CSV table of C-alpha atoms and ligand atoms in Angstrom, one decimal:
chain,number,residue,atom,x,y,z
T,15,MET,CA,-25.8,30.2,-8.0
T,16,LYS,CA,-26.4,26.4,-7.0
T,17,ARG,CA,-27.6,24.4,-10.1
T,18,ARG,CA,-30.9,22.9,-9.2
T,19,PHE,CA,-31.7,19.4,-10.2
T,20,ILE,CA,-34.2,16.3,-9.9
T,21,LEU,CA,-33.1,12.9,-9.7
T,22,PHE,CA,-35.3,10.0,-11.2
T,23,GLY,CA,-34.4,6.7,-9.9
T,24,ALA,CA,-32.3,7.9,-7.0
T,25,THR,CA,-31.8,4.6,-5.1
T,26,GLY,CA,-29.9,2.9,-7.8
T,27,SER,CA,-26.1,2.7,-8.8
T,28,ILE,CA,-26.0,5.7,-10.9
T,29,GLY,CA,-28.1,7.4,-8.1
T,30,ASP,CA,-25.8,6.6,-5.6
T,31,SER,CA,-22.8,8.0,-7.7
T,32,THR,CA,-24.5,11.0,-8.4
T,33,LEU,CA,-25.4,11.8,-4.8
T,34,ASP,CA,-21.4,11.0,-4.0
T,35,VAL,CA,-21.0,13.9,-6.7
T,36,LEU,CA,-23.5,16.2,-5.1
T,37,ARG,CA,-22.0,15.7,-1.6
T,38,ARG,CA,-18.5,16.6,-3.1
T,39,GLN,CA,-19.8,19.7,-4.7
T,40,SER,CA,-22.7,20.7,-2.7
T,41,ASP,CA,-21.8,24.3,-3.3
T,42,ASP,CA,-22.4,23.9,-7.0
T,43,PHE,CA,-25.7,21.9,-6.9
T,44,GLU,CA,-28.9,21.5,-5.1
T,45,LEU,CA,-31.1,18.3,-5.5
T,46,ILE,CA,-34.8,19.6,-5.5
T,47,GLY,CA,-36.7,16.4,-5.9
T,48,PHE,CA,-36.3,12.4,-6.5
T,49,THR,CA,-38.0,9.5,-7.3
T,50,TRP,CA,-37.6,5.7,-6.0
T,51,HIS,CA,-39.5,2.6,-7.0
T,52,ASN,CA,-39.0,0.3,-4.1
T,53,ASN,CA,-36.0,0.8,-2.1
T,54,GLU,CA,-38.0,2.0,0.6
T,55,GLU,CA,-35.2,2.0,3.2
T,56,LYS,CA,-32.7,3.8,1.2
T,57,ALA,CA,-35.0,6.3,0.1
T,58,ARG,CA,-36.1,7.3,3.7
T,59,ALA,CA,-32.6,7.9,4.6
T,60,LEU,CA,-32.3,10.1,1.5
T,61,GLN,CA,-35.3,12.2,2.9
T,62,ARG,CA,-33.7,12.5,5.9
T,63,GLU,CA,-30.5,13.9,4.2
T,64,PHE,CA,-32.3,15.9,1.8
T,65,PRO,CA,-35.4,17.3,3.7
T,66,ARG,CA,-36.4,20.3,1.3
T,67,ALA,CA,-36.4,18.0,-1.7
T,68,VAL,CA,-39.9,16.8,-3.0
T,69,ALA,CA,-39.7,13.1,-3.3
T,70,PHE,CA,-42.1,10.0,-4.2
T,71,SER,CA,-42.1,6.6,-5.1
T,72,THR,CA,-43.1,5.6,-8.3
T,73,THR,CA,-45.2,2.7,-7.0
T,74,ALA,CA,-47.9,5.4,-5.9
T,75,ALA,CA,-51.0,5.4,-7.8
T,76,ASP,CA,-50.8,9.0,-8.7
T,77,ALA,CA,-47.1,8.7,-9.8
T,78,ASP,CA,-47.4,10.2,-13.1
T,79,MET,CA,-49.3,13.4,-11.9
T,80,GLN,CA,-46.6,13.8,-9.1
T,81,THR,CA,-44.1,13.3,-12.0
T,82,GLN,CA,-45.5,16.1,-13.7
T,83,ARG,CA,-45.5,18.3,-10.3
T,84,LEU,CA,-42.0,17.6,-10.0
T,85,LEU,CA,-41.3,18.7,-13.5
T,86,ASP,CA,-43.0,21.8,-12.7
T,87,LEU,CA,-40.7,22.9,-10.2
T,88,GLN,CA,-37.9,25.2,-11.3
T,89,HIS,CA,-34.7,23.4,-12.3
T,90,ASP,CA,-31.6,23.4,-14.2
T,91,PHE,CA,-31.4,19.8,-15.3
T,92,VAL,CA,-32.9,16.6,-14.6
T,93,ILE,CA,-31.1,13.3,-14.5
T,94,ILE,CA,-32.7,10.0,-15.6
T,95,ALA,CA,-31.4,7.1,-13.8
T,96,ILE,CA,-34.3,4.9,-13.8
T,97,VAL,CA,-33.7,1.2,-15.2
T,98,GLY,CA,-35.4,-0.2,-18.2
T,99,ALA,CA,-38.5,0.7,-20.3
T,100,ALA,CA,-39.8,2.4,-16.8
T,101,GLY,CA,-37.8,5.3,-17.8
T,102,VAL,CA,-39.2,6.0,-21.3
T,103,ASN,CA,-42.2,8.4,-20.4
T,104,THR,CA,-40.1,10.5,-18.0
T,105,THR,CA,-37.6,11.1,-20.7
T,106,LEU,CA,-40.2,11.8,-23.3
T,107,GLU,CA,-42.0,14.4,-21.1
T,108,ALA,CA,-38.9,16.0,-20.0
T,109,ALA,CA,-37.8,16.2,-23.6
T,110,ARG,CA,-41.3,17.8,-24.5
T,111,ARG,CA,-40.9,20.5,-21.8
T,112,GLY,CA,-37.3,21.4,-23.6
T,113,ASN,CA,-35.2,20.4,-20.4
T,114,THR,CA,-31.7,19.9,-20.1
T,115,ILE,CA,-31.6,16.1,-19.7
T,116,LEU,CA,-28.8,14.1,-18.4
T,117,LEU,CA,-29.7,10.7,-19.6
T,118,ALA,CA,-28.4,7.2,-18.0
T,119,ASN,CA,-31.6,5.4,-19.2
T,120,LYS,CA,-30.4,4.2,-22.5
T,121,GLU,CA,-33.6,2.0,-23.1
T,122,SER,CA,-35.5,5.2,-23.6
T,123,LEU,CA,-33.5,5.7,-26.7
T,124,VAL,CA,-33.7,2.2,-27.6
T,125,ILE,CA,-37.2,1.9,-27.5
T,126,ALA,CA,-38.2,5.5,-28.8
T,127,GLY,CA,-35.0,6.9,-30.0
T,128,GLY,CA,-36.6,8.2,-33.2
T,129,LEU,CA,-39.4,10.4,-30.9
T,130,VAL,CA,-37.0,11.2,-28.1
T,131,MET,CA,-34.8,13.1,-30.5
T,132,ALA,CA,-37.9,14.4,-32.5
T,133,GLU,CA,-39.1,15.8,-29.1
T,134,VAL,CA,-35.6,17.4,-28.1
T,135,LYS,CA,-35.3,19.1,-31.8
T,136,ALA,CA,-39.0,20.4,-31.5
T,137,SER,CA,-38.6,21.7,-27.8
T,138,GLY,CA,-34.9,22.7,-28.1
T,139,ALA,CA,-34.3,20.3,-24.9
T,140,LYS,CA,-30.6,19.5,-24.5
T,141,LEU,CA,-29.5,15.4,-24.3
T,142,ILE,CA,-26.3,14.9,-22.3
T,143,PRO,CA,-25.4,11.4,-22.3
T,144,VAL,CA,-24.5,9.7,-18.9
T,145,ASP,CA,-23.5,6.3,-20.2
T,146,SER,CA,-19.7,6.3,-20.1
T,147,GLU,CA,-18.8,5.4,-23.9
T,148,HIS,CA,-21.3,7.9,-25.0
T,149,SER,CA,-20.2,10.7,-22.6
T,150,SER,CA,-16.7,10.1,-23.9
T,151,LEU,CA,-17.9,10.0,-27.6
T,152,PHE,CA,-19.8,13.5,-27.0
T,153,ARG,CA,-16.6,14.9,-25.7
T,154,LEU,CA,-14.4,13.4,-28.6
T,155,LEU,CA,-16.7,14.5,-31.4
T,156,GLN,CA,-17.0,17.8,-30.3
T,157,GLY,CA,-13.2,18.1,-30.4
T,158,ALA,CA,-13.2,16.2,-33.8
T,159,ALA,CA,-16.0,17.8,-35.5
T,160,ALA,CA,-13.6,19.6,-37.9
T,161,GLN,CA,-11.6,16.6,-38.7
T,162,ARG,CA,-14.6,14.6,-40.2
T,163,PRO,CA,-15.0,11.8,-37.9
T,164,ALA,CA,-15.7,8.5,-40.2
T,165,LYS,CA,-16.6,6.2,-37.5
T,166,VAL,CA,-16.8,5.4,-33.9
T,167,TYR,CA,-15.7,2.6,-31.4
T,168,LEU,CA,-17.4,1.8,-28.2
T,169,THR,CA,-15.5,-0.3,-25.7
T,170,ALA,CA,-16.8,-3.3,-23.8
T,171,SER,CA,-15.0,-5.0,-21.1
T,172,GLY,CA,-16.2,-8.3,-22.4
T,173,GLY,CA,-17.7,-8.8,-18.7
T,174,PRO,CA,-16.9,-11.6,-16.4
T,175,LEU,CA,-17.6,-14.4,-19.0
T,176,LEU,CA,-15.1,-13.0,-21.5
T,177,HIS,CA,-13.0,-16.0,-20.9
T,178,VAL,CA,-15.7,-18.7,-20.3
T,179,HIS,CA,-16.9,-20.7,-23.1
T,180,GLY,CA,-19.5,-23.1,-24.6
T,181,GLU,CA,-21.6,-24.8,-22.0
T,182,GLU,CA,-19.9,-23.2,-19.3
T,183,PHE,CA,-21.0,-19.7,-21.0
T,184,PHE,CA,-24.5,-20.8,-21.4
T,185,ASN,CA,-25.0,-22.6,-17.7
T,186,ALA,CA,-23.0,-19.5,-16.2
T,187,SER,CA,-24.3,-19.1,-12.6
T,188,LYS,CA,-26.0,-15.9,-11.3
T,189,GLU,CA,-23.0,-15.2,-8.9
T,190,GLN,CA,-20.7,-15.7,-12.1
T,191,VAL,CA,-22.8,-13.1,-14.0
T,192,LEU,CA,-23.3,-10.6,-11.5
T,193,LYS,CA,-19.5,-10.4,-10.6
T,194,HIS,CA,-18.3,-7.8,-13.2
T,195,PRO,CA,-14.8,-7.3,-13.4
T,196,THR,CA,-14.5,-3.5,-13.8
T,197,TRP,CA,-17.7,-1.5,-13.1
T,198,VAL,CA,-20.0,-1.7,-10.1
T,199,MET,CA,-23.7,-1.2,-11.3
T,200,GLY,CA,-27.1,-2.2,-10.9
T,201,PRO,CA,-27.9,-5.9,-11.4
T,202,LYS,CA,-29.9,-5.7,-14.8
T,203,ILE,CA,-27.1,-3.9,-16.4
T,204,THR,CA,-24.6,-6.1,-15.0
T,205,VAL,CA,-26.4,-9.2,-16.6
T,206,ASP,CA,-26.9,-7.1,-19.8
T,207,SER,CA,-22.9,-6.6,-19.7
T,208,ALA,CA,-22.3,-10.5,-19.3
T,209,GLY,CA,-24.0,-11.2,-22.6
T,210,LEU,CA,-22.6,-8.1,-24.3
T,211,THR,CA,-26.6,-7.3,-24.8
T,212,ASN,CA,-25.3,-4.0,-22.9
T,213,LYS,CA,-23.4,-3.0,-26.0
T,214,ALA,CA,-26.1,-3.6,-28.6
T,215,LEU,CA,-28.1,-1.6,-26.8
T,216,GLU,CA,-25.4,1.3,-26.7
T,217,ILE,CA,-24.9,1.1,-30.5
T,218,ILE,CA,-28.5,1.8,-30.6
T,219,GLU,CA,-28.3,4.7,-28.2
T,220,ALA,CA,-25.3,5.9,-29.9
T,221,HIS,CA,-26.8,5.9,-33.6
T,222,TYR,CA,-29.6,8.1,-31.8
T,223,LEU,CA,-27.7,10.3,-29.9
T,224,PHE,CA,-25.0,10.9,-32.7
T,225,ASP,CA,-27.1,10.3,-35.6
T,226,LEU,CA,-24.9,8.2,-37.2
T,227,ARG,CA,-25.4,4.9,-39.5
T,228,TYR,CA,-25.0,1.5,-37.9
T,229,GLU,CA,-21.9,0.8,-40.2
T,230,GLN,CA,-20.2,3.8,-38.4
T,231,VAL,CA,-20.9,2.9,-34.8
T,232,GLN,CA,-18.2,-0.2,-34.1
T,233,ALA,CA,-17.6,-1.9,-30.8
T,234,VAL,CA,-14.4,-3.7,-29.4
T,235,ILE,CA,-13.8,-5.8,-26.5
T,236,HIS,CA,-11.5,-3.8,-23.9
T,237,PRO,CA,-11.0,-5.7,-20.7
T,238,GLN,CA,-9.3,-2.7,-18.7
T,239,SER,CA,-12.5,-0.6,-19.3
T,240,TYR,CA,-9.8,2.6,-19.3
T,241,VAL,CA,-10.6,3.7,-22.9
T,242,HIS,CA,-14.3,4.5,-23.2
T,243,ALA,CA,-14.7,5.2,-26.7
T,244,MET,CA,-12.8,6.3,-30.1
T,245,VAL,CA,-13.2,8.3,-33.0
T,246,GLU,CA,-11.6,7.3,-36.3
T,247,LEU,CA,-11.1,10.4,-38.4
T,248,SER,CA,-11.2,10.5,-42.2
T,249,ASP,CA,-7.1,10.3,-42.6
T,250,GLY,CA,-7.3,7.0,-40.5
T,251,THR,CA,-6.0,8.2,-37.1
T,252,VAL,CA,-7.9,7.4,-34.0
T,253,ILE,CA,-8.6,9.5,-30.8
T,254,GLN,CA,-9.3,7.9,-27.5
T,255,HIS,CA,-11.0,8.9,-24.2
T,256,VAL,CA,-9.1,7.5,-21.1
T,257,SER,CA,-10.0,7.5,-17.3
T,258,GLN,CA,-10.5,4.9,-14.5
T,259,PRO,CA,-13.8,3.1,-14.8
T,260,ASP,CA,-15.9,5.3,-12.4
T,261,MET,CA,-19.2,6.8,-13.5
T,262,ARG,CA,-18.6,9.7,-11.5
T,263,TYR,CA,-16.3,11.3,-14.2
T,264,PRO,CA,-19.3,11.1,-16.8
T,265,ILE,CA,-22.1,12.1,-14.2
T,266,ALA,CA,-19.7,15.2,-13.0
T,267,TRP,CA,-19.1,16.2,-16.6
T,268,ALA,CA,-22.6,16.3,-17.5
T,269,MET,CA,-23.7,17.9,-14.3
T,270,TYR,CA,-20.8,20.7,-15.0
T,271,TYR,CA,-21.7,21.0,-18.8
T,272,PRO,CA,-20.8,23.3,-20.5
T,273,GLN,CA,-18.4,24.2,-17.8
T,274,PRO,CA,-15.3,22.0,-17.1
T,275,SER,CA,-15.8,19.7,-14.2
T,276,PRO,CA,-13.4,19.5,-11.5
T,277,ASP,CA,-12.0,16.1,-10.9
T,278,VAL,CA,-14.4,14.1,-8.4
T,279,VAL,CA,-12.5,10.7,-8.5
T,280,ASN,CA,-8.8,11.8,-8.3
T,281,GLY,CA,-7.7,10.2,-11.3
T,282,ARG,CA,-4.3,8.4,-11.5
T,283,ALA,CA,-1.5,9.3,-13.8
T,284,PRO,CA,-1.1,7.5,-16.8
T,285,PHE,CA,1.9,5.6,-15.8
T,286,ALA,CA,-0.3,3.9,-13.2
T,287,TYR,CA,-3.0,2.7,-15.7
T,288,PRO,CA,-3.0,-1.3,-16.7
T,289,ALA,CA,-1.7,-2.2,-20.1
T,290,LEU,CA,-4.7,-1.6,-22.4
T,291,GLU,CA,-5.7,-4.2,-24.7
T,292,PHE,CA,-8.4,-4.6,-27.6
T,293,PHE,CA,-10.0,-7.4,-29.2
T,294,PRO,CA,-12.6,-7.9,-31.8
T,295,ILE,CA,-16.1,-9.2,-30.3
T,296,ASP,CA,-17.1,-13.1,-30.9
T,297,THR,CA,-20.6,-12.6,-32.6
T,298,ASP,CA,-21.0,-16.4,-32.2
T,299,LYS,CA,-20.5,-16.6,-28.4
T,300,PHE,CA,-22.3,-13.1,-27.8
T,301,ARG,CA,-25.2,-13.8,-29.7
T,302,ALA,CA,-27.2,-11.5,-27.9
T,303,TYR,CA,-24.9,-8.6,-29.1
T,304,ALA,CA,-25.3,-9.4,-32.8
T,305,LEU,CA,-29.3,-9.7,-32.5
T,306,GLY,CA,-29.4,-6.3,-31.1
T,307,ARG,CA,-27.3,-4.8,-33.9
T,308,ARG,CA,-29.6,-6.3,-36.1
T,309,ALA,CA,-32.8,-5.0,-34.5
T,310,GLY,CA,-31.2,-1.4,-34.6
T,311,GLU,CA,-30.8,-2.0,-38.3
T,312,MET,CA,-34.2,-3.3,-38.9
T,313,GLY,CA,-35.6,-0.2,-37.0
T,314,LYS,CA,-39.4,0.3,-36.8
T,315,TYR,CA,-40.5,-1.6,-33.6
T,316,TYR,CA,-37.6,-4.1,-33.6
T,317,PRO,CA,-35.4,-2.2,-31.0
T,318,ALA,CA,-38.2,-1.8,-28.7
T,319,VAL,CA,-38.9,-5.9,-29.1
T,320,PHE,CA,-35.0,-6.6,-28.5
T,321,ASN,CA,-35.5,-4.4,-25.4
T,322,ALA,CA,-38.5,-5.9,-23.9
T,323,ALA,CA,-37.5,-9.1,-24.6
T,324,ASN,CA,-34.1,-8.9,-23.0
T,325,GLU,CA,-35.8,-7.3,-19.7
T,326,ALA,CA,-38.2,-9.9,-19.4
T,327,ALA,CA,-35.6,-12.7,-19.9
T,328,VAL,CA,-33.0,-10.9,-17.5
T,329,ALA,CA,-35.6,-10.7,-14.8
T,330,ALA,CA,-36.4,-14.6,-15.3
T,331,PHE,CA,-32.6,-15.2,-15.2
T,332,LEU,CA,-32.2,-13.3,-12.1
T,333,ALA,CA,-35.4,-15.2,-10.6
T,334,GLY,CA,-33.6,-18.3,-11.5
T,335,ASN,CA,-36.2,-19.3,-13.8
T,336,ILE,CA,-33.9,-19.5,-17.0
T,337,ARG,CA,-30.3,-20.5,-17.9
T,338,PHE,CA,-28.0,-17.6,-18.8
T,339,GLY,CA,-27.8,-18.7,-22.3
T,340,ASP,CA,-31.7,-19.0,-22.8
T,341,ILE,CA,-31.6,-15.0,-22.6
T,342,ALA,CA,-30.1,-14.8,-26.2
T,343,ALA,CA,-32.5,-17.7,-27.4
T,344,LEU,CA,-35.6,-16.0,-26.2
T,345,ILE,CA,-34.6,-12.6,-27.3
T,346,SER,CA,-34.0,-14.3,-30.7
T,347,ASP,CA,-37.4,-16.0,-30.3
T,348,ALA,CA,-39.3,-12.9,-29.6
T,349,LEU,CA,-37.9,-11.0,-32.9
T,350,GLU,CA,-39.4,-13.6,-34.8
T,351,VAL,CA,-42.7,-13.3,-33.7
T,352,LYS,CA,-45.4,-12.1,-35.8
T,353,TYR,CA,-46.9,-9.1,-33.9
T,354,PRO,CA,-50.1,-7.4,-34.5
T,355,ASP,CA,-49.8,-4.2,-36.3
T,356,TYR,CA,-49.1,-1.8,-33.9
T,357,ASP,CA,-48.4,2.0,-34.5
T,358,TYR,CA,-44.6,2.1,-33.9
T,359,THR,CA,-44.3,5.5,-34.6
T,360,SER,CA,-46.2,6.6,-31.7
T,361,ILE,CA,-45.3,5.9,-27.9
T,362,ALA,CA,-48.5,4.3,-27.3
T,363,GLY,CA,-47.9,1.6,-30.1
T,364,LEU,CA,-44.0,1.1,-29.2
T,365,LEU,CA,-45.5,0.5,-25.7
T,366,GLN,CA,-47.8,-2.4,-27.1
T,367,TYR,CA,-44.8,-4.0,-28.9
T,368,ASP,CA,-42.8,-3.8,-25.4
T,369,SER,CA,-46.0,-5.5,-23.7
T,370,ALA,CA,-46.5,-8.1,-26.6
T,371,ALA,CA,-42.7,-9.1,-26.4
T,372,ARG,CA,-42.5,-9.3,-22.5
T,373,LYS,CA,-45.8,-11.4,-22.7
T,374,PHE,CA,-44.1,-13.7,-25.4
T,375,VAL,CA,-41.0,-14.2,-23.2
T,376,GLU,CA,-43.0,-14.6,-20.1
T,377,HIS,CA,-45.0,-17.3,-21.6
T,378,LYS,CA,-42.3,-19.2,-22.8
T,379,VAL,CA,-40.4,-19.1,-19.7
T,380,PHE,CA,-43.3,-20.9,-17.8
T,381,SER,CA,-44.5,-23.2,-20.5
T,382,THR,CA,-41.0,-24.8,-20.6
I,409,NAD,P1,-30.4,0.1,-10.5
I,409,NAD,O1,-31.1,-0.8,-10.7
I,409,NAD,O2,-29.1,0.3,-9.7
I,409,NAD,O3,-31.2,1.5,-10.2
I,409,NAD,C1,-32.5,1.8,-10.7
I,409,NAD,C2,-33.2,2.7,-10.2
I,409,NAD,O4,-34.7,3.0,-11.1
I,409,NAD,C3,-33.8,2.7,-8.7
I,409,NAD,O5,-33.8,3.8,-8.0
I,409,NAD,C4,-34.8,1.9,-8.8
I,409,NAD,O6,-35.7,2.4,-7.5
I,409,NAD,C5,-35.6,2.7,-9.7
I,409,NAD,N1,-36.5,1.8,-10.6
I,409,NAD,C6,-36.6,0.4,-11.0
I,409,NAD,N2,-37.6,0.2,-11.6
I,409,NAD,C7,-38.6,1.5,-11.8
I,409,NAD,C8,-39.9,1.6,-12.3
I,409,NAD,N3,-40.5,0.4,-12.8
I,409,NAD,N4,-40.1,2.9,-12.3
I,409,NAD,C9,-39.5,3.9,-11.7
I,409,NAD,N5,-38.2,3.5,-11.1
I,409,NAD,C10,-37.8,2.4,-11.2
I,409,NAD,O7,-29.9,0.5,-12.1
I,409,NAD,P2,-28.5,1.5,-12.5
I,409,NAD,O8,-27.4,0.6,-12.6
I,409,NAD,O9,-28.4,2.6,-11.7
I,409,NAD,O10,-28.7,1.8,-13.8
I,409,NAD,C11,-29.6,2.9,-14.2
I,409,NAD,C12,-30.0,2.9,-15.8
I,409,NAD,O11,-28.6,3.8,-15.9
I,409,NAD,C13,-30.1,1.8,-16.8
I,409,NAD,O12,-30.9,2.3,-17.7
I,409,NAD,C14,-28.6,1.7,-16.9
I,409,NAD,O13,-28.4,0.9,-18.4
I,409,NAD,C15,-27.9,2.8,-17.1
I,409,NAD,N6,-26.4,2.9,-16.7
I,409,NAD,C16,-25.9,2.6,-15.7
I,409,NAD,C17,-24.8,2.2,-15.4
I,409,NAD,C18,-23.9,2.0,-14.1
I,409,NAD,O14,-22.7,2.3,-13.9
I,409,NAD,N7,-25.0,1.7,-13.3
I,409,NAD,C19,-23.8,2.8,-16.7
I,409,NAD,C20,-24.3,3.4,-17.8
I,409,NAD,C21,-25.7,3.5,-17.9
I,410,MG,MG1,-22.1,2.2,-20.9
């Protein structure tokens, strides 16, 4: 029996990797529905390739209704590969419905981690991380459960600006920032990776996914991106999960879970790996990382503000309207704003904070 799935955000980088796994393993999976936003040409090609799948653009006026209809189809799992806050309602709805959710959209958990996890618990939904570090942690923690894990480490490549400092870091060009040394990803997460904002988002993601206190979740620079995560046990020893940096590993693993995944990548033997290095994060340089950690620790609406300010600032950077270093400065300012008292225990309230923080950043970009 083929496992039937729906892919939200099919035209992006995670969408590409997912469809690559599907094409290789077409005896095991069937795509029954997908969405895209505005990559029309690519979407048309996918419609020709998967004519039986229900497909629509989320720019449609009735997109919310179409999403409901798509989720009404009988399916084994959904993959949420939408980028940014735009994914949160789909994640929440799939969680409410008790679906098996393969989650790439980390922003859902940053904005509304408490609500998503509560829905998952109430409905019996299953949440399987696709983000490589969290996929590795998920696997490591299952194996380590009996050994009392004390702390976890997420690895960060350090991005294209690891060896760029001072003014040059602040003024890094779009071309420099978009040239990631180890991963091929969509533009937003690639910018997030250059400032380690991505790692802050992932710390918050790990806090919710694995119910860990922030001091138990650390990050470490690992330029080769072969080790994705580590778990430190109560006796001080550490277990690591290692593979080539290729998103098809965590995606295939999640698609097959709880069955083991075949090797869809053709992994290298360990003697073909590069030398593996680890360094601490310079939090003075990677300011957005420190801000995100802090926002996570403050809880309430702060992670939602952090995420929204970052999305608006990254969009401004990609549009050529601000310098790279302004992203962290804008996030910092947005976290200091005194917002109205919206209800941060509801998704509606959190999205009000999201929208207020975006407006604050957009206004600041255009008034300076
Ligand atoms: P991407 O920009 O390549 O693709 C995003 C997808 O979302 C596209 O299909 C796009 O059409 C759709 N989309 C864009 N705006 C939308 C909107 N407003 N409403 C609905 N759909 C919209 O992004 P990506 O790199 O594939 O990343 C997707 C998600 O996965 C992000 O949350 C990212 O952080 C996470 N992630 C990505 C990688 C990676 O290797 N690319 C790794 C780990 C986690
Ligand atoms: Mg990651």
